[in-house]
CSV table of C-alpha atoms in Angstrom, one decimal:
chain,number,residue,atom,x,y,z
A,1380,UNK,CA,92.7,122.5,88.6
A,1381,UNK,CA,96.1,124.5,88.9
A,1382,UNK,CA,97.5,127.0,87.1
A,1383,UNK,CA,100.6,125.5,85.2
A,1384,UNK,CA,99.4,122.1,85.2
A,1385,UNK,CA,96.0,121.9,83.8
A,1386,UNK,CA,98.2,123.5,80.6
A,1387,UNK,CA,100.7,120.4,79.9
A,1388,UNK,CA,99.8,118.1,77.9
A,1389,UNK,CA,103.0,117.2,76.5
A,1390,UNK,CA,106.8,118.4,76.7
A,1391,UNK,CA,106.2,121.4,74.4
A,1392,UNK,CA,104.0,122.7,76.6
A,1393,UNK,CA,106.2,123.0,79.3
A,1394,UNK,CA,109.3,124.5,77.3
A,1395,UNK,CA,106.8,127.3,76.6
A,1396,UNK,CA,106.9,128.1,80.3
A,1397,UNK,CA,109.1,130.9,81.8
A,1398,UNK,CA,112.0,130.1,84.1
A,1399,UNK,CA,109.6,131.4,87.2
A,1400,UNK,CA,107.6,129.0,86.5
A,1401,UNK,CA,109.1,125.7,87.5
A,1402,UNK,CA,109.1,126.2,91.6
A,1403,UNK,CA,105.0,126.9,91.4
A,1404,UNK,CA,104.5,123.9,88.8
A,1405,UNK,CA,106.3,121.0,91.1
A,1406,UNK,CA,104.4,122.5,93.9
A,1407,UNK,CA,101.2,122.2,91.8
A,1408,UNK,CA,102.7,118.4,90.8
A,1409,UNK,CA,103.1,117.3,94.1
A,1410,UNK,CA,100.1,118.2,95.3
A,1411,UNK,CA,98.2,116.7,91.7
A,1412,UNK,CA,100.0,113.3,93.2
A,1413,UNK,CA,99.2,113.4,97.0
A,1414,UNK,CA,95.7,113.6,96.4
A,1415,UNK,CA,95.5,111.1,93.5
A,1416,UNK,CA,97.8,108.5,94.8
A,1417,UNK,CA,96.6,108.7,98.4
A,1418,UNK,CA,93.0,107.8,97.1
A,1419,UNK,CA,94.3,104.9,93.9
A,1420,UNK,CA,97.1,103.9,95.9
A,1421,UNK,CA,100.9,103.4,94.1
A,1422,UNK,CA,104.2,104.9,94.7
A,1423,UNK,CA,104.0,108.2,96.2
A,1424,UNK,CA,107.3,109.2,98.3
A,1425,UNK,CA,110.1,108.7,95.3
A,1426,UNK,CA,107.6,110.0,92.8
A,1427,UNK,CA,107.5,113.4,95.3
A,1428,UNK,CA,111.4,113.6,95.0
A,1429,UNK,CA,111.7,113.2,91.4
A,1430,UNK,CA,109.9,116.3,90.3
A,1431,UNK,CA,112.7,118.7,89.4
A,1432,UNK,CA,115.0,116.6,87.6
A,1433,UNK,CA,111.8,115.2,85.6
A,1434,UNK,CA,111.2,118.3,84.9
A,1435,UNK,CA,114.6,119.7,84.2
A,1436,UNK,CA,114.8,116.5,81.8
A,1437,UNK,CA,111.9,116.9,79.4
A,1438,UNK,CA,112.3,120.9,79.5
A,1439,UNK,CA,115.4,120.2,77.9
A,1440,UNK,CA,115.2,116.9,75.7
A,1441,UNK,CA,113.3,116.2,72.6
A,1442,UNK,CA,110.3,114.3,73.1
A,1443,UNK,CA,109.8,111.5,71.9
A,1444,UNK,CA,112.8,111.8,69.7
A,1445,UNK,CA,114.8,111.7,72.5
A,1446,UNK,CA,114.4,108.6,74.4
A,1447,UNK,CA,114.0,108.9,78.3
A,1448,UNK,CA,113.9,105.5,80.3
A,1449,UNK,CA,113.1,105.3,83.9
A,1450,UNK,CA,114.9,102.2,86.5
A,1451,UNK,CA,112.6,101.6,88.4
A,1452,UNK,CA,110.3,102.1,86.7
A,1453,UNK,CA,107.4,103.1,89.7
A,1454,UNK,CA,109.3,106.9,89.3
A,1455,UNK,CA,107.6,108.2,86.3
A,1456,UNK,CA,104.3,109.5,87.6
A,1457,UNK,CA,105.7,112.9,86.9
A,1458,UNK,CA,106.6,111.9,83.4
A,1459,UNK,CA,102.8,110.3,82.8
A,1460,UNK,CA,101.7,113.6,84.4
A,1461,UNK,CA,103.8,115.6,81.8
A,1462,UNK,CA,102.7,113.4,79.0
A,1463,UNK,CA,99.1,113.7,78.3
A,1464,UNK,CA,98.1,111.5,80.7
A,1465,UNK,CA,96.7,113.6,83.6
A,1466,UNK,CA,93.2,112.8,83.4
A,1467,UNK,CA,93.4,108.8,83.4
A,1468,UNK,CA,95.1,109.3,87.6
A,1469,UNK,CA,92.1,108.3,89.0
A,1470,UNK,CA,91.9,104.7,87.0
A,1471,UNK,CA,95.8,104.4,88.5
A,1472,UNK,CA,97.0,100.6,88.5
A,1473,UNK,CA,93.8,99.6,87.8
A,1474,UNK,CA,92.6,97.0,85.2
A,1475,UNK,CA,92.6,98.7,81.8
A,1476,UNK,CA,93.6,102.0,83.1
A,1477,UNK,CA,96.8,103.5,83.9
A,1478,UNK,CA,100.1,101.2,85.0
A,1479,UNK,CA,101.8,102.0,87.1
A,1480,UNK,CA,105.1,102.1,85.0
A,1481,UNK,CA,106.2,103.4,81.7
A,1482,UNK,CA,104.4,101.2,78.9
A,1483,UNK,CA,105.0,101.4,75.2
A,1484,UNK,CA,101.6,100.5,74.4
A,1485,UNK,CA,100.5,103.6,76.5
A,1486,UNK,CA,102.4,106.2,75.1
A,1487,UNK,CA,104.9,107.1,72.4
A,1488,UNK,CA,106.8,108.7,75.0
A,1489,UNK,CA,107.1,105.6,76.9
A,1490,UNK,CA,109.8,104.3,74.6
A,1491,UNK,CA,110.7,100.8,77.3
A,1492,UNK,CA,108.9,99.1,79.6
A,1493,UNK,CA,110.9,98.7,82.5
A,1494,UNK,CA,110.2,97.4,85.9
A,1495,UNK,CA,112.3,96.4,89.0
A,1496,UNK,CA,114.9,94.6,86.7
A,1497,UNK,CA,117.7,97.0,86.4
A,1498,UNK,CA,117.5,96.3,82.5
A,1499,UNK,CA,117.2,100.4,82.1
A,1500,UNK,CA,120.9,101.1,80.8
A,1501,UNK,CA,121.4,97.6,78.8
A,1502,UNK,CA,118.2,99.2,76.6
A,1503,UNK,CA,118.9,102.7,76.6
A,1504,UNK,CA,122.9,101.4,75.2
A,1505,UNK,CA,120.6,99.7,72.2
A,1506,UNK,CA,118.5,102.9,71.5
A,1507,UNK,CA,122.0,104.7,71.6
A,1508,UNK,CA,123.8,103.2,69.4
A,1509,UNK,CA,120.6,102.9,66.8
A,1510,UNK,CA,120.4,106.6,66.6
A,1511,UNK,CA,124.0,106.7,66.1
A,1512,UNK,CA,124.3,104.7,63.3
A,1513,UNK,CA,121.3,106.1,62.1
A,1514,UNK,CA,122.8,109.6,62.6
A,1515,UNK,CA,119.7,111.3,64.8
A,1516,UNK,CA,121.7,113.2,66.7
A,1517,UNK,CA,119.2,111.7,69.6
A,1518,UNK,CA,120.0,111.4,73.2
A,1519,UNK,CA,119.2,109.0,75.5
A,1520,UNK,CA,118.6,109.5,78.9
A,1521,UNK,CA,118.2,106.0,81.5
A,1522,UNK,CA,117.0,107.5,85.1
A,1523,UNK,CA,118.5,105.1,87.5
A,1524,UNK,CA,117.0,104.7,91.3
A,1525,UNK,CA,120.3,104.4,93.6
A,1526,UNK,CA,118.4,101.1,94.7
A,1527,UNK,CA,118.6,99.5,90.9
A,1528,UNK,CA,122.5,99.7,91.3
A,1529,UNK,CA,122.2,96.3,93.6
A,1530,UNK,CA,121.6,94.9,90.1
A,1531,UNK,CA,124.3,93.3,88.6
A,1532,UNK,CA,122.8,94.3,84.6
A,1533,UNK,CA,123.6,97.7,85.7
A,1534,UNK,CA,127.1,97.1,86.3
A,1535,UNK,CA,127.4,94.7,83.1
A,1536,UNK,CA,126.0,97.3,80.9
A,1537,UNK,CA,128.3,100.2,82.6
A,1538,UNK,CA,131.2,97.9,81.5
A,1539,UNK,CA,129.3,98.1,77.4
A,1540,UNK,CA,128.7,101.6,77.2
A,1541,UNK,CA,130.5,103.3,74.4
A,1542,UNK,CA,131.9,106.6,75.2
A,1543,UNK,CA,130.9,108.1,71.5
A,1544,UNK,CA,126.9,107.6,72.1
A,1545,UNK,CA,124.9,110.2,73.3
A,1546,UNK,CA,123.6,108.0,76.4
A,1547,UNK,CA,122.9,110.5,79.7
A,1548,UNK,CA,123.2,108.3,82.8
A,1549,UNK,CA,121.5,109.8,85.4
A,1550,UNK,CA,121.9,108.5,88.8
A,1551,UNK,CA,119.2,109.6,91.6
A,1552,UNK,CA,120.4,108.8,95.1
A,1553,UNK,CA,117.6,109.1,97.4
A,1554,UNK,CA,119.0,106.4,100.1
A,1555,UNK,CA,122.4,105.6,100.5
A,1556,UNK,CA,125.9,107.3,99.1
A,1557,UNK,CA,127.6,106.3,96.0
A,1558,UNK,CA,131.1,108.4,95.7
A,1559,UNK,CA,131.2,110.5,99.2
A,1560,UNK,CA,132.9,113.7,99.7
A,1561,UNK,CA,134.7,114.3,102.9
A,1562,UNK,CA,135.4,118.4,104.6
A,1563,UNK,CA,134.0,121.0,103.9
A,1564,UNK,CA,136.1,122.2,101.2
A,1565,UNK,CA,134.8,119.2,98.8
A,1566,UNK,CA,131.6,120.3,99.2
A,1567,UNK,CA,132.1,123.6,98.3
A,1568,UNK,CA,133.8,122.6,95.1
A,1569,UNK,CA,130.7,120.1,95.0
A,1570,UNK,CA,128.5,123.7,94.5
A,1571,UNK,CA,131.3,125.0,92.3
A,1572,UNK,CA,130.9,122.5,90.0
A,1573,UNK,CA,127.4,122.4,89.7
A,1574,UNK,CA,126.9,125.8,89.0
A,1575,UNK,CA,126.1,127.6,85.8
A,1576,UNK,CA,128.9,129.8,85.6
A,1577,UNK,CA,131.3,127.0,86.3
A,1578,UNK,CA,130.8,125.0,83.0
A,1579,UNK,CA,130.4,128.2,81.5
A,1580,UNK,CA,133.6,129.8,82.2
A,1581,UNK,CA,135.0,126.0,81.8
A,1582,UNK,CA,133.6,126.3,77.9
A,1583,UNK,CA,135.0,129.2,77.5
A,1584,UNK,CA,138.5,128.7,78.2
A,1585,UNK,CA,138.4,125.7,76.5
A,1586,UNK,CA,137.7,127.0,73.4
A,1587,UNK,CA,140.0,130.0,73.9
A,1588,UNK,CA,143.0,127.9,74.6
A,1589,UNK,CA,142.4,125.4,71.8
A,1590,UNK,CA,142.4,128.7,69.3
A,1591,UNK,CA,146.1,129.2,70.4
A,1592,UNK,CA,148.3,128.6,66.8
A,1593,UNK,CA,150.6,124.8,67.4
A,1594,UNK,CA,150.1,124.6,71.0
A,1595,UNK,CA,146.7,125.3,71.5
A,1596,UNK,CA,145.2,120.9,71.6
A,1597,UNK,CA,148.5,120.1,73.9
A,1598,UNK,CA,147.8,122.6,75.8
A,1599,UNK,CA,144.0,121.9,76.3
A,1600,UNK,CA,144.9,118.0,77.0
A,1601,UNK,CA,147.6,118.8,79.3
A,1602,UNK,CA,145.0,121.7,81.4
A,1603,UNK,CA,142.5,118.8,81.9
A,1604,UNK,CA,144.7,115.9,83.0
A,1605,UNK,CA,145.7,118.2,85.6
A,1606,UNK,CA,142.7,119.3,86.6
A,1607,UNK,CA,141.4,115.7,86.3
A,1608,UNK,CA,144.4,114.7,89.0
A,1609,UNK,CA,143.7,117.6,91.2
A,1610,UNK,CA,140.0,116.3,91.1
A,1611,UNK,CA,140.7,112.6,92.2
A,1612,UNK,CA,143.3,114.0,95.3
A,1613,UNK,CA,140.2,116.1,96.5
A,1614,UNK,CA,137.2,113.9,95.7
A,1615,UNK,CA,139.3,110.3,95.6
A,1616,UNK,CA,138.5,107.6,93.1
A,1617,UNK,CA,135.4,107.4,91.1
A,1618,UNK,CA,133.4,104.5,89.6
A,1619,UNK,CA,132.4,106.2,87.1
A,1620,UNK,CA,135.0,107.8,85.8
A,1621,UNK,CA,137.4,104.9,86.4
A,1622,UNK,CA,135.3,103.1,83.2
A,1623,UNK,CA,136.0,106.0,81.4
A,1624,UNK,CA,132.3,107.7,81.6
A,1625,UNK,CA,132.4,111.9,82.5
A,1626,UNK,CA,131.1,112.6,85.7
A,1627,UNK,CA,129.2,115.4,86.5
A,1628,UNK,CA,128.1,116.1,90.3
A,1629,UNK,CA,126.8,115.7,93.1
A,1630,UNK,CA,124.0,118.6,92.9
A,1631,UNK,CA,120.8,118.1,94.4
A,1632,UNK,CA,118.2,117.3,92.3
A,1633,UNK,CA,115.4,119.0,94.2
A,1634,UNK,CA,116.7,122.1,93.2
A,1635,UNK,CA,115.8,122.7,89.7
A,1636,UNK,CA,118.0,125.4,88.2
A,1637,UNK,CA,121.0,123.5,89.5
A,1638,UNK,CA,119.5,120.2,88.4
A,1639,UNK,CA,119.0,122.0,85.1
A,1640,UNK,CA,122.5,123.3,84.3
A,1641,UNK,CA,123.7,119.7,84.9
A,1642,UNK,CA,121.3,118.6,82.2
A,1643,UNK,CA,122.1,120.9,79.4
A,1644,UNK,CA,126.0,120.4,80.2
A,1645,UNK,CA,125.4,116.5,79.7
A,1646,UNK,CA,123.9,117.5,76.5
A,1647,UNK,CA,126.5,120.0,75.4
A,1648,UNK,CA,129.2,117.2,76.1
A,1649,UNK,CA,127.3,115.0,73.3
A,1650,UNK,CA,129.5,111.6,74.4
A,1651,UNK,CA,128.4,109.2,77.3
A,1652,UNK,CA,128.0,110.6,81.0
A,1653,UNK,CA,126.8,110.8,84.6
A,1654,UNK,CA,124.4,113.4,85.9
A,1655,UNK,CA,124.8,112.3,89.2
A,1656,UNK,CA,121.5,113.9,91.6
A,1657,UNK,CA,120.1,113.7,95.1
A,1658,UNK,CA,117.0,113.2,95.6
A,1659,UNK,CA,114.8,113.2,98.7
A,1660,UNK,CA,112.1,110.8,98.9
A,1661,UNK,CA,108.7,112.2,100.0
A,1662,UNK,CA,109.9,115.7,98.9
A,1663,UNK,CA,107.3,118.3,100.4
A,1664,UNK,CA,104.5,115.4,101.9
A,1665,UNK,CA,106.2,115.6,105.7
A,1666,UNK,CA,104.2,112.4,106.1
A,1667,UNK,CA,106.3,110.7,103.4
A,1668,UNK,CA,109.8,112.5,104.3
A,1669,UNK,CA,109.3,111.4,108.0
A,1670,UNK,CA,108.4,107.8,107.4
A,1671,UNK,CA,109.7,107.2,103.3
A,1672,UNK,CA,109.2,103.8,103.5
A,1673,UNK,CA,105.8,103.5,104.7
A,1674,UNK,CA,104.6,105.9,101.8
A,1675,UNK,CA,107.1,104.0,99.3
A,1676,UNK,CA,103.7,101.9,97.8
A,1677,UNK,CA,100.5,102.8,99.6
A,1678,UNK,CA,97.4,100.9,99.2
A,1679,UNK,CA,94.0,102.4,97.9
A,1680,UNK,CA,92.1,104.8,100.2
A,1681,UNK,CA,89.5,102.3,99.6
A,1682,UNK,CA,91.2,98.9,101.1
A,1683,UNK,CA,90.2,97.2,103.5
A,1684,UNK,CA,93.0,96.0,106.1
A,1685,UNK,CA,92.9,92.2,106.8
A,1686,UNK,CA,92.3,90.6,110.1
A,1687,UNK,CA,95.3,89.3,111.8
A,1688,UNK,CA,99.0,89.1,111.0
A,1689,UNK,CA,100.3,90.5,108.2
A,1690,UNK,CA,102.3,87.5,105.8
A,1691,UNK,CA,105.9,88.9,106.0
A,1692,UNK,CA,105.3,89.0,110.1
A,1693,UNK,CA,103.9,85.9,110.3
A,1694,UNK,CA,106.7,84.5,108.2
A,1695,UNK,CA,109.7,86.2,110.6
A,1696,UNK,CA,107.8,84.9,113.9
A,1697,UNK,CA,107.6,81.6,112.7
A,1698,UNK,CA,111.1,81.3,111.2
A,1699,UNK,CA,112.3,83.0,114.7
A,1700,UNK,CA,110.4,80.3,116.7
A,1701,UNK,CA,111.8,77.7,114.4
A,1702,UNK,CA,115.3,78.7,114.4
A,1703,UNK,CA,115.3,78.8,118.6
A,1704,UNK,CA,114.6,75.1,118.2
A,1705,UNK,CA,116.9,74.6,115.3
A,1706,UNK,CA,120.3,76.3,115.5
A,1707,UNK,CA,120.7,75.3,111.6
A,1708,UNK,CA,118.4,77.4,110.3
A,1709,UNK,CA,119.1,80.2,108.8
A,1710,UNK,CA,117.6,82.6,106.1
């Protein structure tokens, strides 16, 4: 068993790790996942690209106050892994053992069962506004798969959300571009903005200009719309922030201490916001990052292929065939 790993068996065991730590541990993680999910079968390559920001996430959050929700729902091996729930890999997806997504009745940090359905952010608005009223001080965090964005929910509940909830949208590309930033200058303000010093020195001057007797909350609000302008010219429109949500990103959430300064700055901003990551699927399995798709679900070690053609290519050949015959088919 590894070093790190073999030690967590829950959230608080990982805060008490040292900063050092983290590279060694998602090493440890991925290999913990290539060897169990090659033999159970499952989703291996976007569980390989989701380690840092899982970790970054329940380093930071409170566990199982705070509520984390992951869309879709096949990307929380690492949080299972980081949950007590190491042991029961090897009885993966099968009958009574461990599912293959979060599950309340499995754990209390699985706090909502979702699937493929892009319901992640409609639930995690109803667990927001809950510990609002209730007065937690909770957050919650909905981990959205780029993919779950062809859902229309998604964009329905982006259209609900409240701006005074503590709801952390994260959005983990790992296929296609949402918001793209052209030249070379964009991306270095990209890097700018997603370092630790950045939203430090931002927090600081904030708070020194709003000290400033009479003019001190003018001035403030009149140094952000400004900067806010500047920002659009250079980056152009965002979705996001066109509904009104604060946007933090693009960083790339395979690299953990950047990943992490996002998180904590979502927190510190205590209102509803983007964390918007990068992921690569198959992260440090060359198998996986060559060929993504083909590792996306992989069957059990122990399957047995069937004879013949598979059903999807039988159903395109015939279709084809038909359709050469029929010029008014169409699928």
């Amino acid at each position: 068993m590894s070093e790190y790993l073999k030690g967590i068996s829950s959230p608080a065991d990982l805060k008490k790790l040292p900063d050092e730590a983290m590279a060694p541990l998602a090493a440890e993680i991925r290999s913990f996942l290539i060897e169990n999910v090659t033999k159970t079968g499952g989703h291996l390559a976007s569980n390989l690209g989701i380690v840092e920001l899982t970790l970054a996430l329940e380093r930071n959050l409170d566990l199982p106050k705070d509520h984390l929700i992951f869309d879709v729902g096949h990307q929380c091996y690492v949080h299972k892994l980081l949950t007590g729930r190491r042991e029961r890999f090897p009885d993966l997806r099968k009958i009574g053992g461990l599912s293959g997504f979060p599950k309340r009745e499995e754990s209390v940090y699985d706090c909502f069962g979702a699937g493929h359905s892009s319901t992640s952010l409609s639930a995690a608005i109803g667990f927001a506004e809950a510990e609002k009223r209730k007065g937690t001080g909770a957050y919650t965090v909905a981990v959205i798969g780029d993919g779950a964005f062809t859902g229309g929910m998604i964009h329905e509940a982006l259209n609900n959300c409240r701006r005074d909830l503590r709801l952390i949208i994260v959005l983990n590309e790992n296929e296609m571009s949402i918001s793209k930033n052209i030249g070379t200058f964009a991306e270095g303000l990209a890097k700018i903005r997603a370092s630790e010093g950045y939203y430090k020195t931002k927090n600081t001057t904030a708070q020194v200009i709003k000290k400033i007797p009479l003019i001190g909350e003018p001035t403030f609000r009149g140094v952000r719309k400004v900067k806010q302008t500047v920002k659009n010219a250079i980056y152009g429109s965002n979705h996001f922030e066109s509904l009104g949500l604060h946007y933090l990103g693009p960083v790339d959430g395979n690299d953990f201490e950047k990943t992490e300064v996002l998180v904590k700055e979502a927190m510190a901003y205590g209102k509803s916001c983007v964390i918007h990551v990068k992921t690569k699927k198959g992260m440090g399995y060359a198998p996986a990052m060559k060929e993504p798709s083909r590792f996306h679900s992989i069957p059990p070690a122990s399957a047995k292929k069937a004879k013949g053609t598979g059903y999807s290519s039988f159903m395109g050949e015939t279709l084809r065939t038909l359709a050469d015959k029929d010029k008014k088919i169409c699928a």
